[in-house]
């Protein structure tokens, strides 16, 4: 009986240490199940689980060392060493915040200090101040805390979902700090310091803990090349690489174009596959996804969501995209792309519109298309976090 208790206790101790991290990190098979509730319970109670199991096995362990043969003592000692190794790895190596760190030095520079304006950025503009956050930088850090236009913001990115989101870090009226705790269904999760609730990066919703069901307020953002963002906001400043993480940033070379080697982050160039790129839009609680390949082929896509006639437009750099409401002064406009000039013409009035959504010539000169929040991400991510989404299919 004592031997049975010892063996079962050791197995449960091993399992507790491993499963606590397994369910919230991208190990084989770990991200498919709806196991976040169990993972959270295990994470919050791991200390007590360790204490109880260690107390259970303490007496039979001592008895075994006193009575068993030397060879079996060595085997038992090796099991304890193995537990020590597992404890170290799953507490100090495999946890998310032990693999991805926050910047040690957060510096911004004027646009002319950046070597390439082709880099993809998440751009944010608040109260007259604009900042650009290169995806290759925030893709490693997963989140960068900053203040833009006297407004606190956390700029987040999950490379496995290709989701860039910006949120207010205010929870229950108070500024909150977050740490990267792991992922659920391949999407990054953050834990707040006060309540230890877990928050989903793609939606900003708390999925476990005391604040489950609450949501962070989203701050509008846009993904595009730095050159395109600078055309919108010439006085923007750009987040600079932290030299402490130069090698980590290099690990994301090729990510912007989807050619990175990692299977979790590499793009599938076919349409509507798990790793295909889509543009996702939500209007009046109705979600819709648009195939990136179709946008590249046609340069523009016109569609209507409930209450929102949408125009998607791709710039000539084949990376910067825009989503606008094509209703102007009560009139729903239809557009065509002028490739040579990298601008648009509305068919209704033959007015000319630039890629800032501003009408520069014609009857509607001076009119501005309203931006619709849109995201580029992997198809598996969009359909998982918007299960009622529809997929746009061209009539052509």
mmCIF file of C-alpha atoms in Angstrom:
data_model
loop_
_atom_site.group_PDB
_atom_site.id
_atom_site.type_symbol
_atom_site.label_atom_id
_atom_site.label_comp_id
_atom_site.label_asym_id
_atom_site.label_seq_id
_atom_site.Cartn_x
_atom_site.Cartn_y
_atom_site.Cartn_z
ATOM 1 C CA UNK A 1 0.000 0.000 0.000
ATOM 2 C CA UNK A 2 2.812 2.391 0.869
ATOM 3 C CA UNK A 3 4.510 1.707 -2.430
ATOM 4 C CA UNK A 4 1.233 2.350 -4.271
ATOM 5 C CA UNK A 5 0.770 5.691 -2.478
ATOM 6 C CA UNK A 6 4.361 6.640 -3.269
ATOM 7 C CA UNK A 7 4.079 5.831 -6.972
ATOM 8 C CA UNK A 8 0.685 7.490 -7.416
ATOM 9 C CA UNK A 9 1.791 10.547 -5.432
ATOM 10 C CA UNK A 10 4.920 10.991 -7.553
ATOM 11 C CA UNK A 11 2.938 10.590 -10.783
ATOM 12 C CA UNK A 12 0.403 13.190 -9.654
ATOM 13 C CA UNK A 13 3.217 15.534 -8.646
ATOM 14 C CA UNK A 14 4.826 15.178 -12.073
ATOM 15 C CA UNK A 15 1.468 15.650 -13.803
ATOM 16 C CA UNK A 16 0.579 18.770 -11.822
ATOM 17 C CA UNK A 17 3.855 20.506 -12.698
ATOM 18 C CA UNK A 18 3.628 19.586 -16.383
ATOM 19 C CA UNK A 19 -0.083 20.161 -17.000
ATOM 20 C CA UNK A 20 -0.023 23.568 -15.301
ATOM 21 C CA UNK A 21 2.116 24.815 -18.200
ATOM 22 C CA UNK A 22 1.124 22.311 -20.893
ATOM 23 C CA UNK A 23 -2.438 23.587 -21.213
ATOM 24 C CA UNK A 24 -1.410 27.245 -21.672
ATOM 25 C CA UNK A 25 1.580 26.828 -23.991
ATOM 26 C CA UNK A 26 1.743 25.564 -27.595
ATOM 27 C CA UNK A 27 2.702 21.965 -26.873
ATOM 28 C CA UNK A 28 1.354 19.258 -29.230
ATOM 29 C CA UNK A 29 -2.376 18.857 -28.651
ATOM 30 C CA UNK A 30 -2.556 21.431 -25.870
ATOM 31 C CA UNK A 31 -4.434 24.207 -27.642
ATOM 32 C CA UNK A 32 -7.396 22.359 -29.137
ATOM 33 C CA UNK A 33 -9.359 21.519 -25.991
ATOM 34 C CA UNK A 34 -11.544 23.925 -23.991
ATOM 35 C CA UNK A 35 -9.384 23.403 -20.924
ATOM 36 C CA UNK A 36 -8.845 26.978 -19.787
ATOM 37 C CA UNK A 37 -10.976 26.546 -16.660
ATOM 38 C CA UNK A 38 -8.977 23.555 -15.448
ATOM 39 C CA UNK A 39 -5.695 25.238 -16.415
ATOM 40 C CA UNK A 40 -6.614 28.318 -14.391
ATOM 41 C CA UNK A 41 -7.626 26.235 -11.348
ATOM 42 C CA UNK A 42 -4.389 24.286 -11.568
ATOM 43 C CA UNK A 43 -2.324 27.458 -11.862
ATOM 44 C CA UNK A 44 -3.984 29.141 -8.906
ATOM 45 C CA UNK A 45 -3.706 26.065 -6.651
ATOM 46 C CA UNK A 46 -0.354 24.595 -7.649
ATOM 47 C CA UNK A 47 1.343 25.546 -4.360
ATOM 48 C CA UNK A 48 -1.270 23.739 -2.257
ATOM 49 C CA UNK A 49 -1.238 20.774 -4.632
ATOM 50 C CA UNK A 50 2.533 20.484 -4.206
ATOM 51 C CA UNK A 51 2.324 20.700 -0.419
ATOM 52 C CA UNK A 52 -0.434 18.096 -0.137
ATOM 53 C CA UNK A 53 1.243 15.624 -2.495
ATOM 54 C CA UNK A 54 4.639 16.059 -0.866
ATOM 55 C CA UNK A 55 3.112 15.429 2.551
ATOM 56 C CA UNK A 56 1.338 12.330 1.223
ATOM 57 C CA UNK A 57 4.523 10.789 -0.201
ATOM 58 C CA UNK A 58 6.893 11.927 2.585
ATOM 59 C CA UNK A 59 6.348 8.970 4.949
ATOM 60 C CA UNK A 60 6.319 6.159 2.329
ATOM 61 C CA UNK A 61 9.341 7.796 0.706
ATOM 62 C CA UNK A 62 11.272 7.751 3.969
ATOM 63 C CA UNK A 63 10.236 4.170 4.647
ATOM 64 C CA UNK A 64 11.306 3.099 1.186
ATOM 65 C CA UNK A 65 14.776 4.592 1.552
ATOM 66 C CA UNK A 66 15.214 2.709 4.817
ATOM 67 C CA UNK A 67 14.105 -0.700 3.590
ATOM 68 C CA UNK A 68 14.684 -1.140 -0.139
ATOM 69 C CA UNK A 69 17.851 -2.433 -1.778
ATOM 70 C CA UNK A 70 20.612 -0.018 -2.934
ATOM 71 C CA UNK A 71 19.731 -0.427 -6.605
ATOM 72 C CA UNK A 72 16.121 0.563 -5.956
ATOM 73 C CA UNK A 73 17.297 3.440 -3.794
ATOM 74 C CA UNK A 74 19.233 4.762 -6.782
ATOM 75 C CA UNK A 75 16.173 4.427 -8.997
ATOM 76 C CA UNK A 76 14.043 6.269 -6.448
ATOM 77 C CA UNK A 77 16.668 8.989 -6.096
ATOM 78 C CA UNK A 78 16.698 9.405 -9.876
ATOM 79 C CA UNK A 79 12.923 9.871 -9.817
ATOM 80 C CA UNK A 80 13.315 12.670 -7.292
ATOM 81 C CA UNK A 81 16.032 14.248 -9.445
ATOM 82 C CA UNK A 82 13.700 13.962 -12.431
ATOM 83 C CA UNK A 83 11.021 15.815 -10.480
ATOM 84 C CA UNK A 84 13.564 18.522 -9.676
ATOM 85 C CA UNK A 85 14.380 18.867 -13.382
ATOM 86 C CA UNK A 86 10.693 19.023 -14.322
ATOM 87 C CA UNK A 87 10.048 21.579 -11.569
ATOM 88 C CA UNK A 88 12.872 23.773 -12.863
ATOM 89 C CA UNK A 89 11.914 23.543 -16.535
ATOM 90 C CA UNK A 90 8.199 24.134 -16.075
ATOM 91 C CA UNK A 91 8.663 26.988 -13.600
ATOM 92 C CA UNK A 92 11.737 28.789 -14.927
ATOM 93 C CA UNK A 93 12.058 27.907 -18.628
ATOM 94 C CA UNK A 94 8.747 26.984 -20.243
ATOM 95 C CA UNK A 95 6.492 29.664 -18.759
ATOM 96 C CA UNK A 96 5.570 32.402 -21.208
ATOM 97 C CA UNK A 97 7.010 35.318 -19.256
ATOM 98 C CA UNK A 98 10.288 33.423 -18.859
ATOM 99 C CA UNK A 99 10.581 33.190 -22.645
ATOM 100 C CA UNK A 100 9.269 36.588 -23.752
ATOM 101 C CA UNK A 101 10.330 39.665 -21.811
ATOM 102 C CA UNK A 102 9.212 43.277 -21.762
ATOM 103 C CA UNK A 103 11.573 45.894 -23.238
ATOM 104 C CA UNK A 104 14.278 47.049 -20.850
ATOM 105 C CA UNK A 105 14.664 50.321 -22.749
ATOM 106 C CA UNK A 106 11.620 51.800 -24.488
ATOM 107 C CA UNK A 107 12.827 54.472 -26.889
ATOM 108 C CA UNK A 108 11.084 56.309 -29.698
ATOM 109 C CA UNK A 109 12.648 58.196 -32.579
ATOM 110 C CA UNK A 110 11.475 60.413 -35.413
ATOM 111 C CA UNK A 111 10.651 58.630 -38.642
ATOM 112 C CA UNK A 112 13.797 59.798 -40.425
ATOM 113 C CA UNK A 113 15.863 57.783 -37.912
ATOM 114 C CA UNK A 114 14.419 54.485 -39.174
ATOM 115 C CA UNK A 115 16.303 52.520 -41.783
ATOM 116 C CA UNK A 116 13.307 51.145 -43.672
ATOM 117 C CA UNK A 117 9.840 52.540 -44.178
ATOM 118 C CA UNK A 118 8.611 49.198 -45.550
ATOM 119 C CA UNK A 119 8.360 47.603 -42.094
ATOM 120 C CA UNK A 120 4.874 46.734 -40.918
ATOM 121 C CA UNK A 121 3.645 48.692 -37.908
ATOM 122 C CA UNK A 122 0.648 48.960 -35.653
ATOM 123 C CA UNK A 123 -0.159 52.663 -35.674
ATOM 124 C CA UNK A 124 -2.057 54.502 -32.954
ATOM 125 C CA UNK A 125 -3.095 58.166 -32.910
ATOM 126 C CA UNK A 126 -4.744 59.781 -29.867
ATOM 127 C CA UNK A 127 -5.344 63.454 -29.098
ATOM 128 C CA UNK A 128 -3.005 64.686 -31.811
ATOM 129 C CA UNK A 129 -0.107 62.365 -30.963
ATOM 130 C CA UNK A 130 0.806 59.440 -33.234
ATOM 131 C CA UNK A 131 3.107 56.491 -32.596
ATOM 132 C CA UNK A 132 4.122 53.486 -34.673
ATOM 133 C CA UNK A 133 5.022 50.101 -33.203
ATOM 134 C CA UNK A 134 6.903 47.756 -35.584
ATOM 135 C CA UNK A 135 5.339 44.306 -35.568
ATOM 136 C CA UNK A 136 8.737 42.602 -35.476
ATOM 137 C CA UNK A 137 9.365 44.292 -32.127
ATOM 138 C CA UNK A 138 5.995 43.918 -30.412
ATOM 139 C CA UNK A 139 5.637 40.445 -31.941
ATOM 140 C CA UNK A 140 8.433 39.256 -29.673
ATOM 141 C CA UNK A 141 7.429 41.225 -26.565
ATOM 142 C CA UNK A 142 3.701 40.468 -27.075
ATOM 143 C CA UNK A 143 2.786 43.680 -25.270
ATOM 144 C CA UNK A 144 4.263 47.154 -24.854
ATOM 145 C CA UNK A 145 2.818 49.542 -22.294
ATOM 146 C CA UNK A 146 2.861 53.193 -23.337
ATOM 147 C CA UNK A 147 1.124 56.558 -23.157
ATOM 148 C CA UNK A 148 -0.194 58.189 -26.336
ATOM 149 C CA UNK A 149 -1.834 61.596 -26.245
ATOM 150 C CA UNK A 150 -1.860 61.438 -22.425
ATOM 151 C CA UNK A 151 -3.796 58.169 -22.676
ATOM 152 C CA UNK A 152 -2.449 54.908 -21.264
ATOM 153 C CA UNK A 153 -2.421 52.044 -23.745
ATOM 154 C CA UNK A 154 -1.117 48.513 -24.109
ATOM 155 C CA UNK A 155 -0.107 47.626 -27.651
ATOM 156 C CA UNK A 156 -0.384 43.863 -28.036
ATOM 157 C CA UNK A 157 0.470 41.349 -30.728
ATOM 158 C CA UNK A 158 0.209 37.568 -31.015
ATOM 159 C CA UNK A 159 2.365 36.189 -33.826
ATOM 160 C CA UNK A 160 0.668 32.769 -33.771
ATOM 161 C CA UNK A 161 -2.716 34.382 -34.512
ATOM 162 C CA UNK A 162 -1.305 37.414 -36.361
ATOM 163 C CA UNK A 163 -3.499 39.619 -34.198
ATOM 164 C CA UNK A 164 -2.590 43.197 -33.362
ATOM 165 C CA UNK A 165 -4.795 44.869 -30.767
ATOM 166 C CA UNK A 166 -4.509 48.016 -28.641
ATOM 167 C CA UNK A 167 -6.355 48.274 -25.334
ATOM 168 C CA UNK A 168 -6.822 50.614 -22.428
ATOM 169 C CA UNK A 169 -5.166 49.060 -19.349
ATOM 170 C CA UNK A 170 -7.827 50.513 -17.056
ATOM 171 C CA UNK A 171 -9.745 47.841 -15.138
ATOM 172 C CA UNK A 172 -12.573 48.783 -12.778
ATOM 173 C CA UNK A 173 -11.511 52.416 -13.016
ATOM 174 C CA UNK A 174 -7.871 51.783 -12.053
ATOM 175 C CA UNK A 175 -4.692 51.390 -14.154
ATOM 176 C CA UNK A 176 -3.659 47.734 -14.311
ATOM 177 C CA UNK A 177 -0.456 45.945 -15.212
ATOM 178 C CA UNK A 178 -0.346 42.660 -17.088
ATOM 179 C CA UNK A 179 2.078 39.820 -17.636
ATOM 180 C CA UNK A 180 2.114 37.289 -20.448
ATOM 181 C CA UNK A 181 0.836 34.100 -18.818
ATOM 182 C CA UNK A 182 0.465 31.773 -21.823
ATOM 183 C CA UNK A 183 -2.048 31.131 -24.590
ATOM 184 C CA UNK A 184 -5.448 29.627 -25.221
ATOM 185 C CA UNK A 185 -6.445 28.283 -28.642
ATOM 186 C CA UNK A 186 -3.094 29.627 -29.856
ATOM 187 C CA UNK A 187 -3.882 33.166 -28.724
ATOM 188 C CA UNK A 188 -1.787 35.022 -26.155
ATOM 189 C CA UNK A 189 -3.230 35.509 -22.675
ATOM 190 C CA UNK A 190 -2.319 38.151 -20.119
ATOM 191 C CA UNK A 191 -2.757 38.008 -16.360
ATOM 192 C CA UNK A 192 -3.606 41.172 -14.460
ATOM 193 C CA UNK A 193 -1.589 41.858 -11.318
ATOM 194 C CA UNK A 194 -4.554 42.640 -9.046
ATOM 195 C CA UNK A 195 -7.112 39.864 -9.518
ATOM 196 C CA UNK A 196 -4.935 37.357 -11.431
ATOM 197 C CA UNK A 197 -7.650 37.044 -14.087
ATOM 198 C CA UNK A 198 -6.601 35.841 -17.550
ATOM 199 C CA UNK A 199 -7.357 38.077 -20.522
ATOM 200 C CA UNK A 200 -7.540 36.990 -24.162
ATOM 201 C CA UNK A 201 -5.395 39.067 -26.510
ATOM 202 C CA UNK A 202 -7.593 38.773 -29.611
ATOM 203 C CA UNK A 203 -10.729 40.056 -27.894
ATOM 204 C CA UNK A 204 -9.588 41.756 -24.689
ATOM 205 C CA UNK A 205 -12.058 39.591 -22.763
ATOM 206 C CA UNK A 206 -11.223 37.949 -19.433
ATOM 207 C CA UNK A 207 -11.639 34.191 -19.947
ATOM 208 C CA UNK A 208 -10.802 32.982 -16.434
ATOM 209 C CA UNK A 209 -10.622 34.351 -12.912
ATOM 210 C CA UNK A 210 -12.682 36.778 -10.822
ATOM 211 C CA UNK A 211 -13.211 39.159 -13.759
ATOM 212 C CA UNK A 212 -14.263 36.495 -16.267
ATOM 213 C CA UNK A 213 -16.556 38.021 -18.889
ATOM 214 C CA UNK A 214 -15.250 41.572 -18.473
ATOM 215 C CA UNK A 215 -13.593 43.234 -21.453
ATOM 216 C CA UNK A 216 -10.841 45.804 -21.860
ATOM 217 C CA UNK A 217 -11.793 48.894 -23.856
ATOM 218 C CA UNK A 218 -10.204 48.712 -27.296
ATOM 219 C CA UNK A 219 -8.319 51.691 -28.708
ATOM 220 C CA UNK A 220 -8.518 52.129 -32.510
ATOM 221 C CA UNK A 221 -5.377 51.109 -34.391
ATOM 222 C CA UNK A 222 -4.257 50.380 -37.934
ATOM 223 C CA UNK A 223 -1.780 47.957 -39.461
ATOM 224 C CA UNK A 224 0.208 49.140 -42.472
ATOM 225 C CA UNK A 225 3.703 49.910 -43.691
ATOM 226 C CA UNK A 226 5.581 52.642 -41.905
ATOM 227 C CA UNK A 227 5.583 54.674 -45.136
ATOM 228 C CA UNK A 228 1.784 54.549 -45.341
ATOM 229 C CA UNK A 229 1.419 55.472 -41.656
ATOM 230 C CA UNK A 230 3.798 58.412 -42.094
ATOM 231 C CA UNK A 231 1.709 59.695 -44.954
ATOM 232 C CA UNK A 232 -1.229 59.831 -42.528
ATOM 233 C CA UNK A 233 0.800 61.133 -39.576
ATOM 234 C CA UNK A 234 4.064 62.777 -40.696
ATOM 235 C CA UNK A 235 5.044 63.716 -37.140
ATOM 236 C CA UNK A 236 4.740 60.199 -35.775
ATOM 237 C CA UNK A 237 7.477 58.670 -33.629
ATOM 238 C CA UNK A 238 8.530 55.051 -33.989
ATOM 239 C CA UNK A 239 9.349 52.489 -31.304
ATOM 240 C CA UNK A 240 13.004 51.509 -31.615
ATOM 241 C CA UNK A 241 14.471 48.019 -31.135
ATOM 242 C CA UNK A 242 15.817 47.307 -27.662
ATOM 243 C CA UNK A 243 19.426 46.213 -28.224
ATOM 244 C CA UNK A 244 19.039 43.702 -25.374
ATOM 245 C CA UNK A 245 16.748 41.618 -27.581
ATOM 246 C CA UNK A 246 18.411 41.934 -30.980
ATOM 247 C CA UNK A 247 18.682 38.165 -31.479
ATOM 248 C CA UNK A 248 15.052 37.661 -30.434
ATOM 249 C CA UNK A 249 13.880 40.162 -33.047
ATOM 250 C CA UNK A 250 15.974 38.415 -35.689
ATOM 251 C CA UNK A 251 13.998 35.266 -34.963
ATOM 252 C CA UNK A 252 10.991 36.985 -36.580
ATOM 253 C CA UNK A 253 12.756 37.762 -39.862
ATOM 254 C CA UNK A 254 10.328 36.960 -42.658
ATOM 255 C CA UNK A 255 7.286 37.183 -40.401
ATOM 256 C CA UNK A 256 5.870 40.311 -42.051
ATOM 257 C CA UNK A 257 5.698 38.543 -45.419
ATOM 258 C CA UNK A 258 4.608 35.216 -43.970
ATOM 259 C CA UNK A 259 7.781 33.443 -45.051
ATOM 260 C CA UNK A 260 9.096 32.729 -41.558
ATOM 261 C CA UNK A 261 10.154 29.117 -41.028
ATOM 262 C CA UNK A 262 8.174 28.450 -37.851
ATOM 263 C CA UNK A 263 5.084 26.327 -38.552
ATOM 264 C CA UNK A 264 3.006 28.249 -36.000
ATOM 265 C CA UNK A 265 3.648 31.588 -37.696
ATOM 266 C CA UNK A 266 4.247 30.794 -41.382
ATOM 267 C CA UNK A 267 1.549 31.784 -43.846
ATOM 268 C CA UNK A 268 -0.337 29.320 -46.021
ATOM 269 C CA UNK A 269 -0.519 31.064 -49.392
ATOM 270 C CA UNK A 270 -3.749 29.245 -50.332
ATOM 271 C CA UNK A 271 -7.133 30.714 -49.445
ATOM 272 C CA UNK A 272 -9.294 29.791 -46.463
ATOM 273 C CA UNK A 273 -6.760 27.455 -44.894
ATOM 274 C CA UNK A 274 -5.961 27.607 -41.184
ATOM 275 C CA UNK A 275 -2.871 29.735 -41.799
ATOM 276 C CA UNK A 276 -4.337 31.796 -44.636
ATOM 277 C CA UNK A 277 -4.476 35.558 -44.176
ATOM 278 C CA UNK A 278 -7.842 37.277 -43.915
ATOM 279 C CA UNK A 279 -9.066 40.761 -43.130
ATOM 280 C CA UNK A 280 -11.660 40.676 -40.379
ATOM 281 C CA UNK A 281 -14.327 43.322 -39.766
ATOM 282 C CA UNK A 282 -17.063 43.544 -37.124
ATOM 283 C CA UNK A 283 -20.056 45.846 -37.552
ATOM 284 C CA UNK A 284 -23.070 45.892 -35.239
ATOM 285 C CA UNK A 285 -22.024 42.545 -33.748
ATOM 286 C CA UNK A 286 -21.801 40.944 -37.206
ATOM 287 C CA UNK A 287 -18.360 39.583 -38.111
ATOM 288 C CA UNK A 288 -17.091 38.972 -41.609
ATOM 289 C CA UNK A 289 -13.813 37.765 -43.076
ATOM 290 C CA UNK A 290 -12.299 38.689 -46.429
ATOM 291 C CA UNK A 291 -9.716 36.578 -48.224
ATOM 292 C CA UNK A 292 -6.366 38.364 -48.474
ATOM 293 C CA UNK A 293 -5.618 36.729 -51.833
ATOM 294 C CA UNK A 294 -8.807 38.161 -53.278
ATOM 295 C CA UNK A 295 -7.943 41.602 -51.973
ATOM 296 C CA UNK A 296 -4.503 41.358 -53.582
ATOM 297 C CA UNK A 297 -6.052 40.244 -56.865
ATOM 298 C CA UNK A 298 -8.797 42.865 -57.052
ATOM 299 C CA UNK A 299 -7.121 45.658 -55.045
ATOM 300 C CA UNK A 300 -10.496 46.678 -53.614
ATOM 301 C CA UNK A 301 -13.484 44.822 -52.171
ATOM 302 C CA UNK A 302 -16.902 46.398 -51.708
ATOM 303 C CA UNK A 303 -19.403 44.837 -49.351
ATOM 304 C CA UNK A 304 -22.152 45.722 -46.914
ATOM 305 C CA UNK A 305 -22.377 44.690 -43.286
ATOM 306 C CA UNK A 306 -25.399 45.603 -41.142
ATOM 307 C CA UNK A 307 -25.433 49.393 -41.077
ATOM 308 C CA UNK A 308 -22.023 49.703 -42.742
ATOM 309 C CA UNK A 309 -21.262 49.720 -46.476
ATOM 310 C CA UNK A 310 -17.595 48.691 -46.419
ATOM 311 C CA UNK A 311 -14.718 49.414 -48.768
ATOM 312 C CA UNK A 312 -11.467 47.467 -48.397
ATOM 313 C CA UNK A 313 -8.558 48.876 -50.348
ATOM 314 C CA UNK A 314 -5.001 47.621 -50.752
ATOM 315 C CA UNK A 315 -2.143 49.980 -51.512
ATOM 316 C CA UNK A 316 0.413 49.328 -54.227
ATOM 317 C CA UNK A 317 2.895 48.047 -51.644
ATOM 318 C CA UNK A 318 0.605 44.973 -51.292
ATOM 319 C CA UNK A 319 0.931 45.235 -47.510
ATOM 320 C CA UNK A 320 -0.979 48.342 -46.384
ATOM 321 C CA UNK A 321 -4.746 47.936 -46.316
ATOM 322 C CA UNK A 322 -7.603 50.204 -45.351
ATOM 323 C CA UNK A 323 -11.223 49.670 -44.379
ATOM 324 C CA UNK A 324 -13.630 52.554 -44.818
ATOM 325 C CA UNK A 325 -17.330 53.257 -44.603
ATOM 326 C CA UNK A 326 -18.239 54.216 -48.173
ATOM 327 C CA UNK A 327 -21.304 56.185 -47.188
ATOM 328 C CA UNK A 328 -20.651 59.899 -47.705
ATOM 329 C CA UNK A 329 -23.325 62.499 -46.999
ATOM 330 C CA UNK A 330 -26.036 59.834 -47.112
ATOM 331 C CA UNK A 331 -24.851 58.455 -50.461
ATOM 332 C CA UNK A 332 -23.306 55.000 -50.788
ATOM 333 C CA UNK A 333 -20.357 55.290 -53.135
ATOM 334 C CA UNK A 334 -18.839 52.690 -55.428
ATOM 335 C CA UNK A 335 -15.128 52.748 -56.192
ATOM 336 C CA UNK A 336 -12.492 51.576 -58.603
ATOM 337 C CA UNK A 337 -8.747 51.450 -58.017
ATOM 338 C CA UNK A 338 -6.339 53.450 -60.184
ATOM 339 C CA UNK A 339 -3.185 51.357 -59.928
ATOM 340 C CA UNK A 340 -0.758 53.773 -61.571
ATOM 341 C CA UNK A 341 -1.678 56.606 -59.225
ATOM 342 C CA UNK A 342 -2.309 54.403 -56.156
ATOM 343 C CA UNK A 343 -5.629 56.106 -55.550
ATOM 344 C CA UNK A 344 -9.355 55.605 -56.025
ATOM 345 C CA UNK A 345 -12.170 56.994 -58.129
ATOM 346 C CA UNK A 346 -15.764 56.855 -57.018
ATOM 347 C CA UNK A 347 -18.009 55.826 -59.883
ATOM 348 C CA UNK A 348 -20.895 57.960 -58.631
ATOM 349 C CA UNK A 349 -19.233 61.376 -59.091
ATOM 350 C CA UNK A 350 -15.852 60.500 -60.669
ATOM 351 C CA UNK A 351 -14.144 62.213 -57.758
ATOM 352 C CA UNK A 352 -10.559 61.222 -56.884
ATOM 353 C CA UNK A 353 -9.679 59.840 -53.437
ATOM 354 C CA UNK A 354 -6.205 59.268 -52.053
ATOM 355 C CA UNK A 355 -5.115 56.355 -49.873
ATOM 356 C CA UNK A 356 -5.755 58.421 -46.753
ATOM 357 C CA UNK A 357 -9.460 58.220 -47.594
ATOM 358 C CA UNK A 358 -9.547 61.919 -48.513
ATOM 359 C CA UNK A 359 -11.232 63.201 -51.660
ATOM 360 C CA UNK A 360 -8.701 65.438 -53.438
ATOM 361 C CA UNK A 361 -10.509 66.232 -56.716
ATOM 362 C CA UNK A 362 -14.085 66.432 -57.958
ATOM 363 C CA UNK A 363 -17.539 67.161 -56.578
ATOM 364 C CA UNK A 364 -16.748 65.625 -53.190
ATOM 365 C CA UNK A 365 -13.382 67.322 -52.700
ATOM 366 C CA UNK A 366 -12.566 67.672 -49.024
ATOM 367 C CA UNK A 367 -14.789 64.763 -47.959
ATOM 368 C CA UNK A 368 -13.218 62.113 -45.744
ATOM 369 C CA UNK A 369 -14.118 58.427 -45.635
ATOM 370 C CA UNK A 370 -14.596 57.161 -42.079
ATOM 371 C CA UNK A 371 -12.217 54.427 -40.991
ATOM 372 C CA UNK A 372 -13.709 51.070 -40.046
ATOM 373 C CA UNK A 373 -11.702 49.000 -37.561
ATOM 374 C CA UNK A 374 -10.265 46.009 -39.415
ATOM 375 C CA UNK A 375 -7.593 43.427 -38.726
ATOM 376 C CA UNK A 376 -5.312 41.208 -40.750
ATOM 377 C CA UNK A 377 -4.940 37.803 -39.121
ATOM 378 C CA UNK A 378 -4.868 34.075 -39.672
ATOM 379 C CA UNK A 379 -8.154 32.499 -40.677
ATOM 380 C CA UNK A 380 -7.981 29.972 -37.818
ATOM 381 C CA UNK A 381 -7.822 32.843 -35.335
ATOM 382 C CA UNK A 382 -10.620 34.932 -36.796
ATOM 383 C CA UNK A 383 -13.124 32.074 -37.052
ATOM 384 C CA UNK A 384 -12.234 30.745 -33.607
ATOM 385 C CA UNK A 385 -12.761 34.060 -31.821
ATOM 386 C CA UNK A 386 -15.693 35.049 -34.038
ATOM 387 C CA UNK A 387 -17.526 31.716 -34.342
ATOM 388 C CA UNK A 388 -20.567 33.300 -36.017
ATOM 389 C CA UNK A 389 -18.453 34.978 -38.707
ATOM 390 C CA UNK A 390 -19.316 34.733 -42.361
ATOM 391 C CA UNK A 391 -16.739 34.426 -45.129
ATOM 392 C CA UNK A 392 -17.044 36.883 -48.004
ATOM 393 C CA UNK A 393 -17.389 35.233 -51.388
ATOM 394 C CA UNK A 394 -17.087 37.373 -54.495
ATOM 395 C CA UNK A 395 -19.909 37.213 -57.027
ATOM 396 C CA UNK A 396 -17.288 37.255 -59.776
#
